[in-house]
């Protein structure tokens, strides 16, 4: 499987996530900075074929043009936050993604309540979280 990790650049933490993801599994993930953000595809992505596109920052790198241009690939986005946690800030077109990884339960809940997106195509995956893989000890701090 080959996945192009699309990120907006500008040295955001999300660009770092895209780079680290790609470095961890270069046989699967390849990073690509789209320019300019929020303006469709923003240039020609590297030659595929790509089985999927992972948008590391839906708000600044996803545009429905991706789905129209590459209809046979999966399109999944990392969704960081809804501005002011207000449903009125949901942008038309985000519902066209094949899947969404939320970084917080709050936004998944808002998406479900507002029926923005089918619950079965969403998950919550916090950065650095590896669910159930490593038992953590409780830390006690005292004087």
Coordinates of N, CA, C and O in Angstrom, one line a residue:
X1 N 0.8 -1.2 0.0 CA 0.0 0.0 0.0 C 0.9 1.2 0.0 O 1.9 1.3 0.7
X2 N 0.5 2.2 -0.8 CA 1.3 3.5 -0.9 C 0.3 4.6 -0.6 O -0.7 4.8 -1.2
X3 N 0.7 5.5 0.4 CA -0.2 6.6 0.9 C 0.6 7.9 0.8 O 1.7 8.0 1.4
X4 N 0.1 8.9 0.1 CA 0.7 10.2 0.1 C 0.2 11.0 1.3 O -1.0 11.2 1.4
X5 N 1.1 11.5 2.1 CA 0.7 12.3 3.3 C 0.8 13.7 2.9 O 1.9 14.3 2.7
X6 N -0.4 14.3 2.7 CA -0.4 15.7 2.2 C -0.5 16.7 3.5 O -1.3 16.5 4.4
X7 N 0.4 17.7 3.5 CA 0.4 18.6 4.6 C 0.7 20.0 4.0 O 1.2 20.2 2.9
X8 N 0.2 21.0 4.8 CA 0.3 22.4 4.2 C 1.6 23.1 4.3 O 1.7 24.2 3.8
X9 N 2.6 22.6 5.0 CA 3.8 23.3 5.2 C 3.7 24.4 6.3 O 2.9 24.2 7.2
X10 N 4.6 25.4 6.3 CA 4.6 26.5 7.2 C 5.1 26.0 8.6 O 4.9 26.7 9.6
X11 N 5.8 24.9 8.7 CA 6.5 24.5 9.9 C 5.5 24.3 11.1 O 5.8 24.5 12.2
X12 N 4.3 23.9 10.8 CA 3.3 23.6 11.9 C 3.6 22.2 12.5 O 4.3 21.4 11.9
X13 N 3.1 22.0 13.6 CA 3.3 20.7 14.3 C 2.8 19.6 13.4 O 3.3 18.5 13.4
X14 N 1.7 19.9 12.6 CA 1.1 18.9 11.7 C 2.1 18.5 10.6 O 2.1 17.3 10.1
X15 N 2.9 19.4 10.2 CA 4.0 19.0 9.2 C 5.0 18.1 9.8 O 5.4 17.2 9.2
X16 N 5.3 18.3 11.1 CA 6.2 17.4 11.8 C 5.6 16.0 11.9 O 6.3 15.0 11.7
X17 N 4.3 16.0 12.2 CA 3.6 14.7 12.3 C 3.7 14.0 10.9 O 4.0 12.8 10.8
X18 N 3.5 14.7 9.8 CA 3.6 14.1 8.5 C 4.9 13.6 8.2 O 5.1 12.5 7.6
X19 N 6.0 14.4 8.5 CA 7.3 13.9 8.3 C 7.7 12.7 9.1 O 8.3 11.8 8.6
X20 N 7.3 12.7 10.4 CA 7.7 11.6 11.3 C 6.9 10.3 10.9 O 7.5 9.2 10.9
X21 N 5.7 10.4 10.4 CA 4.9 9.3 10.0 C 5.6 8.7 8.8 O 5.7 7.5 8.7
X22 N 6.0 9.5 7.9 CA 6.6 9.1 6.6 C 8.0 8.4 6.9 O 8.4 7.4 6.3
X23 N 8.7 9.0 7.8 CA 10.1 8.5 8.2 C 9.9 7.1 8.9 O 10.8 6.2 8.7
X24 N 8.8 6.9 9.6 CA 8.6 5.7 10.4 C 8.3 4.5 9.4 O 8.7 3.4 9.7
X25 N 7.7 4.8 8.3 CA 7.3 3.7 7.4 C 7.4 4.2 5.9 O 6.4 4.4 5.2
X26 N 8.7 4.5 5.5 CA 8.8 5.1 4.1 C 8.3 4.2 3.0 O 8.1 4.7 1.9
X27 N 8.2 2.9 3.2 CA 7.7 2.0 2.2 C 6.2 2.2 2.0 O 5.7 1.8 1.0
X28 N 5.5 2.8 2.9 CA 4.1 3.0 2.8 C 3.8 4.5 2.6 O 3.0 4.9 1.8
X29 N 4.4 5.4 3.5 CA 4.0 6.8 3.5 C 5.0 7.7 2.8 O 6.2 7.5 3.0
X30 N 4.6 8.6 2.0 CA 5.5 9.6 1.4 C 4.9 11.0 1.7 O 3.7 11.3 1.3
X31 N 5.7 11.9 2.2 CA 5.1 13.3 2.5 C 5.1 14.1 1.3 O 6.0 14.0 0.4
X32 N 4.2 15.0 1.2 CA 4.1 16.0 0.1 C 3.4 17.3 0.6 O 2.3 17.3 1.2
X33 N 4.1 18.4 0.5 CA 3.6 19.7 0.9 C 2.8 20.3 -0.2 O 3.3 20.5 -1.3
X34 N 1.5 20.5 0.0 CA 0.6 21.1 -1.0 C 0.8 22.7 -0.8 O 0.9 23.2 0.2
X35 N 0.8 23.3 -2.0 CA 0.8 24.8 -2.0 C -0.1 25.3 -3.0 O -0.2 24.8 -4.1
X36 N -0.8 26.4 -2.7 CA -1.0 27.0 -1.4 C -2.1 26.2 -0.7 O -2.9 25.6 -1.3
X37 N -2.1 26.3 0.6 CA -3.2 25.6 1.4 C -4.6 26.1 1.0 O -4.7 27.3 0.6
X38 N -5.5 25.3 1.1 CA -6.9 25.6 0.9 C -7.3 26.0 -0.5 O -8.3 26.7 -0.8
X39 N -6.4 25.7 -1.5 CA -6.7 26.2 -2.9 C -6.7 25.0 -3.8 O -6.0 24.9 -4.8
X40 N -7.6 24.0 -3.5 CA -7.6 22.8 -4.4 C -6.4 21.9 -4.1 O -5.9 21.8 -3.0
X41 N -5.9 21.4 -5.2 CA -4.7 20.5 -5.1 C -3.5 21.3 -4.9 O -2.6 20.8 -4.2
X42 N -3.3 22.4 -5.4 CA -2.2 23.3 -5.2 C -0.9 22.7 -5.8 O 0.1 22.7 -5.2
X43 N -1.0 22.3 -7.1 CA 0.2 21.7 -7.7 C 0.0 20.2 -8.0 O -0.9 19.6 -7.4
X44 N 0.8 19.7 -8.8 CA 0.7 18.2 -9.1 C 1.4 17.4 -8.1 O 2.6 17.6 -7.8
X45 N 0.6 16.5 -7.4 CA 1.3 15.6 -6.5 C 2.3 14.7 -7.2 O 2.2 14.5 -8.4
X46 N 3.2 14.1 -6.4 CA 4.1 13.1 -7.0 C 3.4 12.0 -7.7 O 2.3 11.6 -7.3
X47 N 4.1 11.5 -8.7 CA 3.5 10.4 -9.5 C 3.1 9.2 -8.6 O 3.9 8.8 -7.7
X48 N 2.0 8.6 -8.8 CA 1.5 7.5 -8.0 C 1.9 6.2 -8.7 O 3.0 6.1 -9.3
X49 N 1.1 5.2 -8.7 CA -0.3 5.3 -8.1 C -0.3 5.4 -6.6 O 0.6 4.8 -6.0
X50 N -1.2 6.1 -6.1 CA -1.4 6.2 -4.6 C -2.7 5.4 -4.2 O -3.7 5.7 -4.8
X51 N -2.6 4.5 -3.3 CA -3.8 3.8 -2.8 C -4.6 4.8 -1.9 O -5.8 4.6 -1.8
X52 N -4.0 5.7 -1.3 CA -4.7 6.7 -0.5 C -4.0 8.0 -0.3 O -2.8 8.1 -0.5
X53 N -4.7 8.9 0.2 CA -4.2 10.2 0.6 C -4.6 10.5 2.0 O -5.7 10.3 2.4
X54 N -3.6 10.8 2.8 CA -3.8 11.2 4.2 C -3.6 12.7 4.4 O -2.4 13.1 4.2
X55 N -4.6 13.4 4.7 CA -4.5 14.9 4.8 C -4.2 15.2 6.2 O -5.0 15.1 7.1
X56 N -2.9 15.6 6.5 CA -2.5 15.9 7.8 C -2.8 17.4 8.0 O -2.0 18.3 7.8
X57 N -4.1 17.6 8.4 CA -4.7 19.0 8.6 C -5.7 19.2 7.5 O -5.5 19.8 6.5
X58 N -6.9 18.7 7.8 CA -8.0 18.8 6.9 C -8.3 20.2 6.5 O -8.6 20.6 5.4
X59 N -8.3 21.1 7.5 CA -8.7 22.5 7.3 C -7.8 23.2 6.3 O -8.3 24.1 5.6
X60 N -6.6 22.8 6.2 CA -5.7 23.5 5.3 C -5.1 22.7 4.1 O -4.3 23.3 3.3
X61 N -5.4 21.5 4.0 CA -4.9 20.7 2.8 C -6.0 20.0 2.1 O -5.7 19.6 0.9
X62 N -7.1 19.7 2.6 CA -8.2 19.0 1.9 C -9.1 20.0 1.1 O -9.4 21.1 1.5
X63 N -9.4 19.5 -0.1 CA -10.4 20.2 -0.9 C -11.1 19.1 -1.7 O -10.4 18.2 -2.2
X64 N -12.4 19.2 -1.9 CA -13.1 18.2 -2.7 C -12.5 17.9 -4.1 O -12.8 16.9 -4.7
X65 N -11.7 18.8 -4.6 CA -11.0 18.6 -5.9 C -10.2 17.4 -5.9 O -10.0 16.7 -6.9
X66 N -9.6 17.0 -4.7 CA -8.8 15.8 -4.6 C -9.6 14.6 -4.9 O -9.2 13.7 -5.7
X67 N -10.8 14.5 -4.4 CA -11.7 13.4 -4.6 C -12.1 13.3 -6.1 O -12.2 12.2 -6.7
X68 N -12.4 14.5 -6.7 CA -12.7 14.5 -8.1 C -11.5 14.1 -9.0 O -11.7 13.4 -10.0
X69 N -10.3 14.5 -8.6 CA -9.2 14.2 -9.5 C -8.6 12.8 -9.3 O -8.1 12.2 -10.2
X70 N -8.8 12.2 -8.1 CA -8.3 10.9 -7.8 C -9.5 10.0 -7.1 O -9.4 9.7 -6.0
X71 N -10.5 9.7 -7.9 CA -11.7 9.0 -7.4 C -11.4 7.6 -6.9 O -12.2 7.1 -6.1
X72 N -10.4 7.0 -7.4 CA -10.2 5.5 -7.0 C -9.3 5.4 -5.8 O -9.0 4.2 -5.4
X73 N -8.9 6.4 -5.2 CA -8.0 6.4 -4.0 C -8.9 6.7 -2.8 O -9.9 7.4 -2.8
X74 N -8.4 6.2 -1.6 CA -9.1 6.6 -0.3 C -8.6 7.9 0.1 O -7.4 8.3 -0.1
X75 N -9.4 8.7 0.7 CA -9.1 10.1 1.2 C -9.5 10.2 2.6 O -10.7 10.2 3.0
X76 N -8.4 10.2 3.5 CA -8.7 10.3 4.9 C -8.0 11.5 5.5 O -6.9 11.9 5.1
X77 N -8.6 12.2 6.4 CA -8.1 13.4 7.0 C -7.9 13.4 8.5 O -8.7 12.7 9.2
X78 N -6.8 14.0 8.9 CA -6.6 14.3 10.4 C -7.3 15.6 10.7 O -7.0 16.6 10.1
X79 N -8.3 15.5 11.5 CA -9.1 16.7 11.9 C -8.7 17.2 13.3 O -8.9 16.4 14.2
X80 N -8.1 18.3 13.3 CA -7.6 18.8 14.6 C -8.6 19.5 15.5 O -8.7 19.2 16.7
X81 N -9.4 20.4 14.9 CA -10.3 21.2 15.8 C -11.4 21.9 14.9 O -11.1 22.2 13.7
X82 N -12.5 22.2 15.5 CA -13.5 23.0 14.9 C -13.4 24.4 15.5 O -13.6 24.5 16.8
X83 N -13.2 25.4 14.8 CA -12.9 26.7 15.3 C -14.0 27.1 16.3 O -15.2 27.0 16.0
X84 N -13.6 27.5 17.5 CA -14.4 27.9 18.6 C -15.4 26.8 19.0 O -16.4 27.0 19.6
X85 N -15.1 25.6 18.6 CA -16.0 24.4 18.8 C -17.4 24.7 18.4 O -18.4 24.2 19.0
X86 N -17.6 25.5 17.4 CA -18.9 25.9 16.9 C -19.2 25.2 15.6 O -18.5 25.4 14.6
X87 N -20.3 24.5 15.6 CA -20.7 23.8 14.4 C -20.9 24.7 13.1 O -20.7 24.2 12.0
X88 N -21.2 25.9 13.3 CA -21.3 26.8 12.2 C -20.0 27.0 11.4 O -20.0 27.5 10.3
X89 N -18.9 26.6 12.0 CA -17.6 26.7 11.4 C -17.2 25.4 10.6 O -16.1 25.4 10.0
X90 N -18.1 24.5 10.5 CA -17.9 23.3 9.6 C -17.9 23.8 8.2 O -18.8 24.5 7.7
X91 N -16.9 23.4 7.4 CA -16.9 23.8 6.0 C -17.5 22.7 5.1 O -17.1 21.5 5.2
X92 N -18.3 23.1 4.1 CA -18.9 22.2 3.2 C -17.7 21.6 2.4 O -16.7 22.2 2.0
X93 N -17.8 20.3 2.2 CA -16.8 19.5 1.4 C -16.1 18.6 2.3 O -15.6 17.5 1.9
X94 N -16.0 18.9 3.6 CA -15.3 18.0 4.5 C -16.0 16.6 4.6 O -15.4 15.6 4.8
X95 N -17.3 16.6 4.4 CA -18.1 15.3 4.5 C -17.8 14.4 3.3 O -18.2 13.2 3.3
X96 N -17.0 14.9 2.3 CA -16.7 14.0 1.2 C -15.5 13.1 1.4 O -15.2 12.2 0.6
X97 N -14.8 13.3 2.5 CA -13.7 12.5 2.9 C -14.2 11.0 3.1 O -15.3 10.8 3.6
X98 N -13.3 10.0 2.9 CA -13.7 8.7 3.1 C -13.6 8.3 4.6 O -14.2 7.3 5.0
X99 N -12.8 9.0 5.3 CA -12.6 8.8 6.7 C -12.0 10.0 7.4 O -11.3 10.8 6.8
X100 N -12.3 10.1 8.7 CA -11.7 11.2 9.5 C -11.1 10.7 10.8 O -11.8 9.9 11.5
X101 N -9.9 11.1 11.1 CA -9.3 10.8 12.4 C -9.3 12.1 13.2 O -8.7 13.1 12.9
X102 N -10.1 12.1 14.3 CA -10.2 13.3 15.1 C -9.1 13.2 16.2 O -8.7 12.1 16.6
X103 N -8.7 14.4 16.6 CA -7.7 14.4 17.7 C -8.3 14.6 19.0 O -7.6 14.6 20.0
X104 N -9.6 14.7 19.1 CA -10.3 14.8 20.4 C -11.7 14.3 20.3 O -12.4 14.4 19.3
X105 N -12.2 13.7 21.4 CA -13.5 13.2 21.5 C -14.6 14.3 21.3 O -15.6 14.0 20.7
X106 N -14.3 15.5 21.7 CA -15.2 16.6 21.6 C -15.6 16.8 20.1 O -16.8 16.9 19.9
X107 N -14.7 16.8 19.2 CA -15.0 17.0 17.8 C -15.7 15.9 17.2 O -16.6 16.0 16.4
X108 N -15.4 14.7 17.6 CA -16.1 13.5 17.1 C -17.6 13.6 17.5 O -18.5 13.4 16.7
X109 N -17.8 14.0 18.8 CA -19.1 14.1 19.3 C -19.9 15.2 18.6 O -21.1 15.0 18.2
X110 N -19.3 16.3 18.3 CA -20.0 17.4 17.6 C -20.3 16.9 16.2 O -21.5 17.1 15.7
X111 N -19.4 16.2 15.5 CA -19.7 15.7 14.2 C -20.9 14.7 14.2 O -21.7 14.7 13.3
X112 N -20.9 13.9 15.2 CA -22.0 12.9 15.3 C -23.3 13.6 15.6 O -24.3 13.4 14.9
X113 N -23.3 14.6 16.6 CA -24.6 15.3 17.0 C -25.1 16.1 15.8 O -26.3 16.1 15.6
X114 N -24.3 16.7 15.0 CA -24.7 17.5 13.9 C -24.9 16.7 12.6 O -25.3 17.3 11.6
X115 N -24.6 15.4 12.7 CA -24.8 14.5 11.5 C -23.9 15.0 10.3 O -24.4 15.0 9.2
X116 N -22.8 15.6 10.7 CA -21.8 16.0 9.6 C -21.2 14.9 8.9 O -20.8 15.0 7.7
X117 N -21.1 13.7 9.6 CA -20.2 12.7 9.1 C -20.7 11.3 9.7 O -21.0 11.3 10.9
X118 N -20.7 10.2 8.9 CA -21.1 8.9 9.5 C -20.2 8.5 10.6 O -19.0 8.4 10.4
X119 N -20.7 8.1 11.7 CA -19.9 7.7 12.9 C -19.0 6.5 12.6 O -17.8 6.4 13.1
X120 N -19.4 5.6 11.7 CA -18.6 4.4 11.4 C -17.4 4.8 10.6 O -16.5 3.9 10.4
X121 N -17.3 6.0 10.1 CA -16.1 6.4 9.3 C -15.2 7.4 10.0 O -14.4 8.1 9.4
X122 N -15.4 7.5 11.3 CA -14.6 8.3 12.2 C -14.0 7.6 13.3 O -14.5 6.5 13.7
X123 N -12.8 8.1 13.7 CA -12.2 7.5 14.9 C -11.5 8.7 15.6 O -11.3 9.8 15.1
X124 N -11.1 8.4 16.9 CA -10.3 9.4 17.6 C -8.9 8.8 17.8 O -8.8 7.7 18.3
X125 N -7.9 9.6 17.3 CA -6.5 9.1 17.4 C -5.7 10.3 17.8 O -5.4 11.2 17.0
X126 N -5.4 10.3 19.1 CA -4.6 11.5 19.6 C -3.1 11.3 19.2 O -2.6 10.2 19.2
X127 N -2.4 12.4 18.9 CA -1.0 12.2 18.5 C -0.2 11.5 19.5 O -0.3 11.8 20.7
X128 N 0.6 10.5 19.1 CA 1.4 9.8 20.0 C 0.7 8.7 20.8 O 1.4 7.9 21.5
X129 N -0.6 8.6 20.6 CA -1.3 7.5 21.3 C -1.2 6.2 20.6 O -1.4 6.1 19.4
X130 N -0.9 5.2 21.4 CA -0.9 3.8 20.9 C -1.8 3.1 21.8 O -1.3 2.6 22.9
X131 N -3.0 2.9 21.5 CA -4.0 2.4 22.4 C -3.7 1.0 22.9 O -3.5 0.1 22.1
X132 N -3.6 0.9 24.2 CA -3.5 -0.4 24.8 C -2.2 -1.2 24.6 O -2.0 -2.3 25.0
X133 N -1.2 -0.5 24.0 CA 0.0 -1.3 23.7 C 1.0 -1.2 24.8 O 1.7 -2.2 25.1
X134 N 1.1 -0.1 25.6 CA 2.0 0.0 26.6 C 1.3 0.3 27.9 O 0.7 1.4 28.0
X135 N 1.5 -0.5 29.0 CA 0.8 -0.2 30.3 C 1.6 1.0 30.9 O 2.9 0.9 30.9
X136 N 0.9 2.0 31.3 CA 1.5 3.1 31.9 C 1.4 3.1 33.4 O 0.3 2.7 34.0
X137 N 2.5 3.4 34.1 CA 2.4 3.5 35.6 C 1.9 4.9 36.0 O 2.2 5.9 35.3
X138 N 1.2 4.9 37.1 CA 0.7 6.2 37.6 C 1.9 6.9 38.2 O 2.7 6.3 38.9
X139 N 2.0 8.2 38.0 CA 3.1 9.0 38.6 C 2.5 9.8 39.7 O 1.4 10.4 39.7
X140 N 3.2 9.7 40.9 CA 2.8 10.4 42.1 C 3.7 11.5 42.3 O 5.0 11.3 42.3
X141 N 3.2 12.7 42.5 CA 4.0 13.9 42.8 C 3.6 14.4 44.2 O 2.4 14.6 44.5
X142 N 4.6 14.6 45.1 CA 4.2 15.0 46.4 C 5.4 15.7 47.0 O 6.5 15.8 46.5
X143 N 5.1 16.3 48.2 CA 6.2 17.0 48.9 C 6.4 16.3 50.2 O 5.5 15.9 50.9

